[in-house]
Coordinates of C-alpha atoms and ligand atoms in Angstrom, one line a residue:
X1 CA 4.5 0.8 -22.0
X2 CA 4.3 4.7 -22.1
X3 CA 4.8 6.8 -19.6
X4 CA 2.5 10.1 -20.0
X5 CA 1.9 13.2 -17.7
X6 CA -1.5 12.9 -15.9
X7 CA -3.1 15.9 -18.1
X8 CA -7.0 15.4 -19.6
X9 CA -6.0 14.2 -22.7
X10 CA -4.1 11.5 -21.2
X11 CA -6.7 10.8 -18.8
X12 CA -9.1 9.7 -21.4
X13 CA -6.4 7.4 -23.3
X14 CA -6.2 5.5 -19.8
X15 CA -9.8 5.2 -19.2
X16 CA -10.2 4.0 -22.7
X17 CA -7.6 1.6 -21.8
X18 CA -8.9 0.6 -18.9
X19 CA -12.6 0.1 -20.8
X20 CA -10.7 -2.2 -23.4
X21 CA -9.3 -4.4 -20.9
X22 CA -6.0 -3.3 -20.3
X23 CA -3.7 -2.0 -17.4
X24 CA -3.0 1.4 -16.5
X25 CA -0.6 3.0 -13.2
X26 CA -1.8 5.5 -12.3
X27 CA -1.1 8.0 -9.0
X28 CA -3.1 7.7 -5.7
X29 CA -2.6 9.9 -3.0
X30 CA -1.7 6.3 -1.1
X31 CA 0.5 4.8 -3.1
X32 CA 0.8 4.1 -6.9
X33 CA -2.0 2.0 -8.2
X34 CA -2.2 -1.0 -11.5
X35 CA -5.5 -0.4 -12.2
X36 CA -8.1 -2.7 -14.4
X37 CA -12.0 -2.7 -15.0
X38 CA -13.3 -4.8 -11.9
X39 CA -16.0 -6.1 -13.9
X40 CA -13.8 -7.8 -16.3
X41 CA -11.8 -10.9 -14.8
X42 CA -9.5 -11.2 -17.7
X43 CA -8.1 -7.9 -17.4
X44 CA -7.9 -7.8 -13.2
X45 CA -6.3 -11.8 -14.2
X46 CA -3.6 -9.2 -16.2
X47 CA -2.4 -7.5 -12.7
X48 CA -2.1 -10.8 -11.1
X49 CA 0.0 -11.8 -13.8
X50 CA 2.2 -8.4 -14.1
X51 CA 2.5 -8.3 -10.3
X52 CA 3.9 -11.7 -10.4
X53 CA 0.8 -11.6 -7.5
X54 CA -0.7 -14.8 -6.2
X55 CA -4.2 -15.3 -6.8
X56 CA -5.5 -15.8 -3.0
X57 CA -4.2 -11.9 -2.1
X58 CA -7.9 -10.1 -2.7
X59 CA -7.6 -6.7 -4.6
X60 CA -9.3 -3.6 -3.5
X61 CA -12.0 -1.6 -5.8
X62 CA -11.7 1.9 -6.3
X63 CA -14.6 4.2 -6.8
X64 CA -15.2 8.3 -7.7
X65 CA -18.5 8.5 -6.3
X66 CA -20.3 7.0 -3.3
X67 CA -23.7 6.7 -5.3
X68 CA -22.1 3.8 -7.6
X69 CA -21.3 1.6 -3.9
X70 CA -24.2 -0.5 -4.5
X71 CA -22.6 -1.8 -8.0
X72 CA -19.9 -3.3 -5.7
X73 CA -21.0 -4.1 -2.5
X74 CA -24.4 -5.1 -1.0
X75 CA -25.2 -1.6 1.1
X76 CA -23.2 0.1 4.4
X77 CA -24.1 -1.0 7.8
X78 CA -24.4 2.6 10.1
X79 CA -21.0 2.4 11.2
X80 CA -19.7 2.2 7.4
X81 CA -21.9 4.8 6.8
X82 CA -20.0 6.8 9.1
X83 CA -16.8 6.3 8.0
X84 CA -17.6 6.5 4.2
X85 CA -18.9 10.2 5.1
X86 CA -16.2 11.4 7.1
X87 CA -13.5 9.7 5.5
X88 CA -14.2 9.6 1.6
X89 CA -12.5 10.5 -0.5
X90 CA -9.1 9.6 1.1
X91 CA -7.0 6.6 2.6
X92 CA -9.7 4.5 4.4
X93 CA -10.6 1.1 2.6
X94 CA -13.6 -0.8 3.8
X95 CA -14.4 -4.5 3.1
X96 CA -17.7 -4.9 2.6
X97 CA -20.3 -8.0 1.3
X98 CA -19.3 -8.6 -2.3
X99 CA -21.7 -7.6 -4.8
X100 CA -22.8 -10.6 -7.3
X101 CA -21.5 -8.2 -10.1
X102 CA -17.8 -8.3 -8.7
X103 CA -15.9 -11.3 -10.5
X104 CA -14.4 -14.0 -7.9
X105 CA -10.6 -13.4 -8.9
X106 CA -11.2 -9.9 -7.3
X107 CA -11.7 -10.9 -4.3
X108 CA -9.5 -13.9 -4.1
X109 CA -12.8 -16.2 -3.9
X110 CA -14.1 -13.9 -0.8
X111 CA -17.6 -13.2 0.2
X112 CA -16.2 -10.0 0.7
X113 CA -15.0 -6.9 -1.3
X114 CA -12.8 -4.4 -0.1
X115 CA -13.7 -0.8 -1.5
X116 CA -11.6 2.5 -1.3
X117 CA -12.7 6.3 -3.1
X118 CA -9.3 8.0 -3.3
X119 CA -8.3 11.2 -2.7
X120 CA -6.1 12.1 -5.8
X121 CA -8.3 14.2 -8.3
X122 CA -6.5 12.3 -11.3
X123 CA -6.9 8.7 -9.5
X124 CA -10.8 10.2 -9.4
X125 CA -11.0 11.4 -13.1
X126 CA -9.7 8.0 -14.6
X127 CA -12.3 6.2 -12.6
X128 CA -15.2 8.7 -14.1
X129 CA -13.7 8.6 -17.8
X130 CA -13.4 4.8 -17.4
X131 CA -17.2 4.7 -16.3
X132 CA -16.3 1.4 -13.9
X133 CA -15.2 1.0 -11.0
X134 CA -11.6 -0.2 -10.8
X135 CA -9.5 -2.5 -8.9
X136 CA -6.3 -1.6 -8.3
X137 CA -3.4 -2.9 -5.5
X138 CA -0.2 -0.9 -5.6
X139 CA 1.6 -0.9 -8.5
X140 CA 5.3 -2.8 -7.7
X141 CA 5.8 -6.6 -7.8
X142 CA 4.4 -8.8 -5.3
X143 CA 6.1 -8.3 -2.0
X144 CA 8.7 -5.5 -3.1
X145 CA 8.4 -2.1 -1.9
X146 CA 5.5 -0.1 -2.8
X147 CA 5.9 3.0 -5.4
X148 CA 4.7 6.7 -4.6
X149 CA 6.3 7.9 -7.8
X150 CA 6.0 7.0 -11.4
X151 CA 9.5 6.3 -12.0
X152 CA 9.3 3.6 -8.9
X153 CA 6.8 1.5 -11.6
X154 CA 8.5 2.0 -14.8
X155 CA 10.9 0.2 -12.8
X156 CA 9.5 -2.2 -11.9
X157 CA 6.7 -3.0 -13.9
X158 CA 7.4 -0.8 -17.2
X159 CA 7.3 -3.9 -19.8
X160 CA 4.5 -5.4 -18.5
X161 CA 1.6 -2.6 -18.2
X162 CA -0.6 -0.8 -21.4
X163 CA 0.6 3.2 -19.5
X164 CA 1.8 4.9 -16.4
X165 CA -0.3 8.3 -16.0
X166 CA 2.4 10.1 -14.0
X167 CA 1.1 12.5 -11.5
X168 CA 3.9 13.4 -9.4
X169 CA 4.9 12.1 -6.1
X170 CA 1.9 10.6 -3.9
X171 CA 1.5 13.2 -1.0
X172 CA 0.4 10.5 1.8
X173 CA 3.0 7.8 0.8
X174 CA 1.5 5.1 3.1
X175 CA -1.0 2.6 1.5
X176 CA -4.9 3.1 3.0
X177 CA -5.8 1.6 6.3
X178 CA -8.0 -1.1 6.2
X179 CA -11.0 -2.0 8.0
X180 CA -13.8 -4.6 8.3
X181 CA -17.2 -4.1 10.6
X182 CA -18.8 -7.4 11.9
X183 CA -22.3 -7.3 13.3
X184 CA -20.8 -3.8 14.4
X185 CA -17.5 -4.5 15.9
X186 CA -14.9 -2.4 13.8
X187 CA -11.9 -4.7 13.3
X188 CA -8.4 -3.3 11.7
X189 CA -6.8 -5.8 9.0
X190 CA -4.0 -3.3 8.1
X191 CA -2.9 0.3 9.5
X192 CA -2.0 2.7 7.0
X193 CA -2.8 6.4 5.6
X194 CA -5.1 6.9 7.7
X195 CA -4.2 6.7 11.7
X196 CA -6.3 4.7 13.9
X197 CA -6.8 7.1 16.1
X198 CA -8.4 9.7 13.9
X199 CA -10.8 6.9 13.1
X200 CA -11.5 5.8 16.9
X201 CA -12.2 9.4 17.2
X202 CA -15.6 9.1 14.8
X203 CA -16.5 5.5 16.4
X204 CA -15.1 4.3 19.2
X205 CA -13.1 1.8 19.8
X206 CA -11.6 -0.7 16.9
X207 CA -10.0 -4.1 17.3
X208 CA -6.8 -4.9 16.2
X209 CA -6.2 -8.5 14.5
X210 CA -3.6 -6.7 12.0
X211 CA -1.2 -9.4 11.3
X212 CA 2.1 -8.4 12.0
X213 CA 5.7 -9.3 11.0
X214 CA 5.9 -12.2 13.8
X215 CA 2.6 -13.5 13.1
X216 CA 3.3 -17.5 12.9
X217 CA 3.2 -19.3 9.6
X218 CA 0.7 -21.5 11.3
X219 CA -1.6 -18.6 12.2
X220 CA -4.7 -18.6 9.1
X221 CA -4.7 -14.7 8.0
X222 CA -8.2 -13.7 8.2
X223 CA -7.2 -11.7 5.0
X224 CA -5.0 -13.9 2.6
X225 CA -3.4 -10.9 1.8
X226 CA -1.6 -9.8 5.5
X227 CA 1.2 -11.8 4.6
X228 CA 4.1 -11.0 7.6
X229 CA 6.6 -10.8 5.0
X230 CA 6.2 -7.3 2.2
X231 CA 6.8 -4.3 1.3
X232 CA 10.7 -5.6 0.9
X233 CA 13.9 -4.1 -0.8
X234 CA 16.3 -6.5 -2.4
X235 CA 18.5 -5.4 0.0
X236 CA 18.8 -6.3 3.5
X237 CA 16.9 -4.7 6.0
X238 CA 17.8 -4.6 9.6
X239 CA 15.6 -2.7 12.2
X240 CA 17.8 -0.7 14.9
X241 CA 16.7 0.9 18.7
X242 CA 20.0 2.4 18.5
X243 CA 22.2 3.7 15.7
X244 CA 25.2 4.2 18.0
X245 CA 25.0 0.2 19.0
X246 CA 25.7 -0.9 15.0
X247 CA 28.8 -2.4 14.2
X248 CA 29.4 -2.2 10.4
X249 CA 30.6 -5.5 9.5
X250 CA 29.9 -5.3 5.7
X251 CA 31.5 -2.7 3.9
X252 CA 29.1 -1.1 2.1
X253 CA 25.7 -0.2 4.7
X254 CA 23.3 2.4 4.2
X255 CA 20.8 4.3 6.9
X256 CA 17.6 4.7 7.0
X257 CA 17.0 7.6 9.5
X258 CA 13.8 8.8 11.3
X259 CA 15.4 12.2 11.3
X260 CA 18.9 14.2 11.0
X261 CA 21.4 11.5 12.6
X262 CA 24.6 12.5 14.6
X263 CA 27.3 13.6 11.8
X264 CA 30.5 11.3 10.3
X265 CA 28.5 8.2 11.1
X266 CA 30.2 5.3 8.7
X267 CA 27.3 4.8 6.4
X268 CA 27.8 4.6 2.4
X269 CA 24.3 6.2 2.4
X270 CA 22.2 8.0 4.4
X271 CA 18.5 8.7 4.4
X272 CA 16.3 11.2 6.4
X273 CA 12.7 10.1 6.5
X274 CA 12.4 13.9 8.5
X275 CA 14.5 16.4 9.2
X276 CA 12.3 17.6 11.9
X277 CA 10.9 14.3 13.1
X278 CA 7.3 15.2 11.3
X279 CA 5.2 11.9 11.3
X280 CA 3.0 12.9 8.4
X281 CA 6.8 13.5 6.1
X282 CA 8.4 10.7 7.3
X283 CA 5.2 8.2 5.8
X284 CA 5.2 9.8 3.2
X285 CA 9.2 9.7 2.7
X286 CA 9.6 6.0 3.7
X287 CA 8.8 3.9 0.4
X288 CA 11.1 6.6 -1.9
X289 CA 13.7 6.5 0.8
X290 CA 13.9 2.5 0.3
X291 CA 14.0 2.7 -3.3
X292 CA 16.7 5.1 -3.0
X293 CA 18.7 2.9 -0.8
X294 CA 17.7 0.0 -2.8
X295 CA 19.3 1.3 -5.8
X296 CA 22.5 2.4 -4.0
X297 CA 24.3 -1.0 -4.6
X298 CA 24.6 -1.4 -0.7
X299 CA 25.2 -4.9 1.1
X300 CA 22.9 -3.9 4.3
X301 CA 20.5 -1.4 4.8
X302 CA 19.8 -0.1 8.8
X303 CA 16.9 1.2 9.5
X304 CA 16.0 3.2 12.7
X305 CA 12.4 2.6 14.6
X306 CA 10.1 5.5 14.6
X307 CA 7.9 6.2 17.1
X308 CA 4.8 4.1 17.1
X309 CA 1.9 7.0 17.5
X310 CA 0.1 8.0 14.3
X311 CA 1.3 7.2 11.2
X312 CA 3.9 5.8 13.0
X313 CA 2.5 2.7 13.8
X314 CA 1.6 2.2 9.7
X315 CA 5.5 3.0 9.1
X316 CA 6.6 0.4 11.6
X317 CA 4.5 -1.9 10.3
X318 CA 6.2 -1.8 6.7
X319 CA 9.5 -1.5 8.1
X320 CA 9.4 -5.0 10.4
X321 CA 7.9 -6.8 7.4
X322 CA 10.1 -5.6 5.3
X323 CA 13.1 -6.5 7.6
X324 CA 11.5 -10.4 7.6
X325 CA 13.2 -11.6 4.8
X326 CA 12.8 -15.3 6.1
X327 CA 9.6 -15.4 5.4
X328 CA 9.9 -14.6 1.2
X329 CA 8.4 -18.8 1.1
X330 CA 5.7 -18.1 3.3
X331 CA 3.5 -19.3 0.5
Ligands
LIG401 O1 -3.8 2.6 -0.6 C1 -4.1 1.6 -1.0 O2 -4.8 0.8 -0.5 C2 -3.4 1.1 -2.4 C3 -4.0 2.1 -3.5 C4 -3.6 1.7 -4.9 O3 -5.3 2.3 -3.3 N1 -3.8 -0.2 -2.7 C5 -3.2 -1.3 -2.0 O4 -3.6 -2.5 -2.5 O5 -2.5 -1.1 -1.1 P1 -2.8 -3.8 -2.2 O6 -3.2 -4.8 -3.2 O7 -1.3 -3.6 -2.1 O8 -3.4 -4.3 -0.8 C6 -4.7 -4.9 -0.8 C7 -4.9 -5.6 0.5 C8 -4.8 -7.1 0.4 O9 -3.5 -7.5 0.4 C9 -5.6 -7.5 1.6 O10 -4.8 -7.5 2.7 C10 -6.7 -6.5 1.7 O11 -6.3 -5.4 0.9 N2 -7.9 -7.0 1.2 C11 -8.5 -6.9 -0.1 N3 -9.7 -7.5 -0.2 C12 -9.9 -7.9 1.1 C13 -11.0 -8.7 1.6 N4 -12.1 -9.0 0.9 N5 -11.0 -9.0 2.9 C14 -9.9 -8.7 3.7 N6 -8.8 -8.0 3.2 C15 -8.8 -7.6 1.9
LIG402 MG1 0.7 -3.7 -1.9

C-alpha cells in the first residue's frame, strides 16, 4: 500500500489503478471511501474481501457528473430529479432501478442501485481520470468505525488496498443520508450528512423505516445493509443522559463529550465533539473522536447523547449502534 498526498499526479496513478482493477481510498467529504471500477465484479469482489464485508451489504456508486446516471441506473422519477439538482454534488445517496450494466455483487443481488456524486473535488477528479463510475463504501473493516482521515485507513486497511490518496480530514464527517422514492413516497433507509429536514424542505414529507439500533433480529432489513449493530470501536461503548450519574467501576474510562464537560471529572480520557455545542462540528468530530479513544488503551468508553435535531439525529444513530455490541453475530 502507499499512502500519497491527493495532488494531480497522484490523482491519475489512482484512476489508473482503479481502471486496472485495483483498490484505491480515497477522501470524500462524507467519509473515507475503498473505491473500485463498478463495472468490474472482480475488483468491487476485492473490497468485499479487504473489508472483511459480507457479500449481501449492497455498495453505493459514485459518480462526477449527472449526465453519465443513465450508465448506472435506469432514469430519475421527478422527485429524484429534484433532489439530484438541489443536492448534487454532496452527501445525499439515492437508490435507484439498477442499470443492466451494474454487476450483481454491487448491489448485493438487488434490483436496485444506490448512487451518490460527492462533494470533495479530489473524490470528483478520480472518478473523471478513472472514466467509470465507482463503487465505494467507507473505507474501515466491516462494522468498525468509519475513517474521515487517511491515517484512520492505513490503520485499518493499509496491507490490503493498491493506495490511499490522502486529502486531509473529511469536512462533513458523517456518511451520506440515504434515500429511496417508491411510486413517489420518499422513504429514509439511513440519516446521515445530509439532515432530513433540509431535504423535507425541497419535498415534503419523507418516511422513516431507518433501522435503528433496537431493530429486532427478526425484523427483514429492507436494505441488507442497515444492520443495528456498526460503526463500532473495539472498545466498549456505553451511551449516558447524564455524566454526573456514572460510576466508574473500571479503572481505566474515557469520555466522549457533546461539548466542554464540568472540570476534574475521573476520566483517563476525554473527548469534546464541540466546544460550543455546534451540530455541524460535533458530526464531523465524532468518528476521529472514537478512533482517538479507541487507541487510548481504555477498558470503557462513555459517551454522552447529543441532541437529536439535525445532524444530530445521524450522530445518535452511530453512537446507539455502536454501543450494541451484542449484536456483533447478527449475521
Ligand atoms: O457517505 C457515504 O455514503 C460513504 C462515502 C464513501 O460515499 N459511503 C458509505 O458506504 O457509507 P457504506 O458501504 O458504508 O454504506 C452503504 C450502505 C449499505 O450498507 C446499505 O445500507 C445502503 O448503503 N445501500 C446500498 N445499496 C443499496 C440498495 N440498493 N438498496 C438499499 N440500500 C442500499
Ligand atoms: Mg460503512
Amino acid at each position: 500500500m502507499i499512502e500519497l498526498p491527493a495532488n494531480k499526479a497522484n490523482i491519475k496513478k489512482a484512476a489508473e489503478i482503479i481502471k486496472s482493477g485495483g483498490l484505491v481510498a480515497f477522501p470524500t467529504e462524507t467519509v473515507y471511501g475503498l473505491g473500485a471500477n463498478a463495472f468490474n465484479p472482480i475488483a468491487v469482489s476485492k473490497i468485499f474481501e479487504a473489508k472483511k464485508r459480507p457479500f449481501f451489504d449492497p455498495l453505493i456508486v459514485h459518480i462526477a457528473t449527472i449526465s453519465t446516471i443513465g450508465e448506472i441506473a435506469d432514469g430519475l422519477d421527478p422527485i429524484e430529479t429534484k433532489l439530484a439538482e438541489t443536492f448534487w454534488p454532496g452527501p445525499l445517496t439515492l437508490v435507484l432501478p439498477k442499470h443492466n450494466s451494474i454487476p450483481d455483487i454491487v448491489t448485493a443481488g438487488l434490483p436496485t442501485v444506490a448512487v451518490r456524486m460527492p462533494a470533495n473535488e479530489i473524490a470528483r477528479e478520480l472518478i473523471l481520470e478513472a472514466g467509470v463510475p465507482v463503487a465505494a463504501p467507507s473505507a474501515n473493516l466491516f462494522g468498525r468505525v468509519s475513517p474521515t482521515e487517511a491515517r484512520h485507513v492505513a490503520n485499518q486497511l493499509g496491507k490490503n488496498i493498491d493506495m490511499i490518496l490522502d486529502g486531509g480530514k473529511c469536512e462533513i464527517g458523517m456518511e451520506s443520508t440515504i434515500l429511496k422514492i417508491e411510486d413517489g413516497v420518499p422513504f429514509l433507509l439511513r440519516y446521515g450528512g445530509l439532515p432530513i429536514e433540509e431535504i423535507e424542505k425541497t419535498i415534503g414529507k419523507v418516511n422513516r423505516i431507518v433501522y435503528t439500533a433496537d431493530t429486532k433480529r427478526t425484523d427483514t432489513p429492507e436494505s441488507p445493509g442497515q444492520l443495528t449493530y456498526h460503526y463500532s470501536p473495539l472498545t466498549q461503548l456505553i451511551l449516558i443522559d447524564d455524566i454526573k450519574s456514572i460510576k466508574i467501576e473500571k479503572t481505566k474510562a474515557g469520555l466522549l463529550a457533546f461539548t466542554h464537560p464540568q472540570k476534574d471529572l475521573p476520566f483517563e480520557k476525554i473527548e469534546i465533539l464541540s466546544g460550543t455545542g455546534n451540530m455541524r462540528e460535533a458530526a464531523a468530530n465524532l468518528f476521529s473522536c472514537l478512533h482517538k479513544l479507541d487507541s487510548s488503551n481504555l477498558d470503557i468508553i462513555y459517551a454522552e447523547k447529543v441532541p437529536e435535531e439535525g445532524l444530530g439525529k445521524a450522530i445518535m444513530d452511530r453512537l446507539t449502534k455502536a454501543a450494541k455490541k451484542d449484536n456483533l453475530n447478527f449475521y
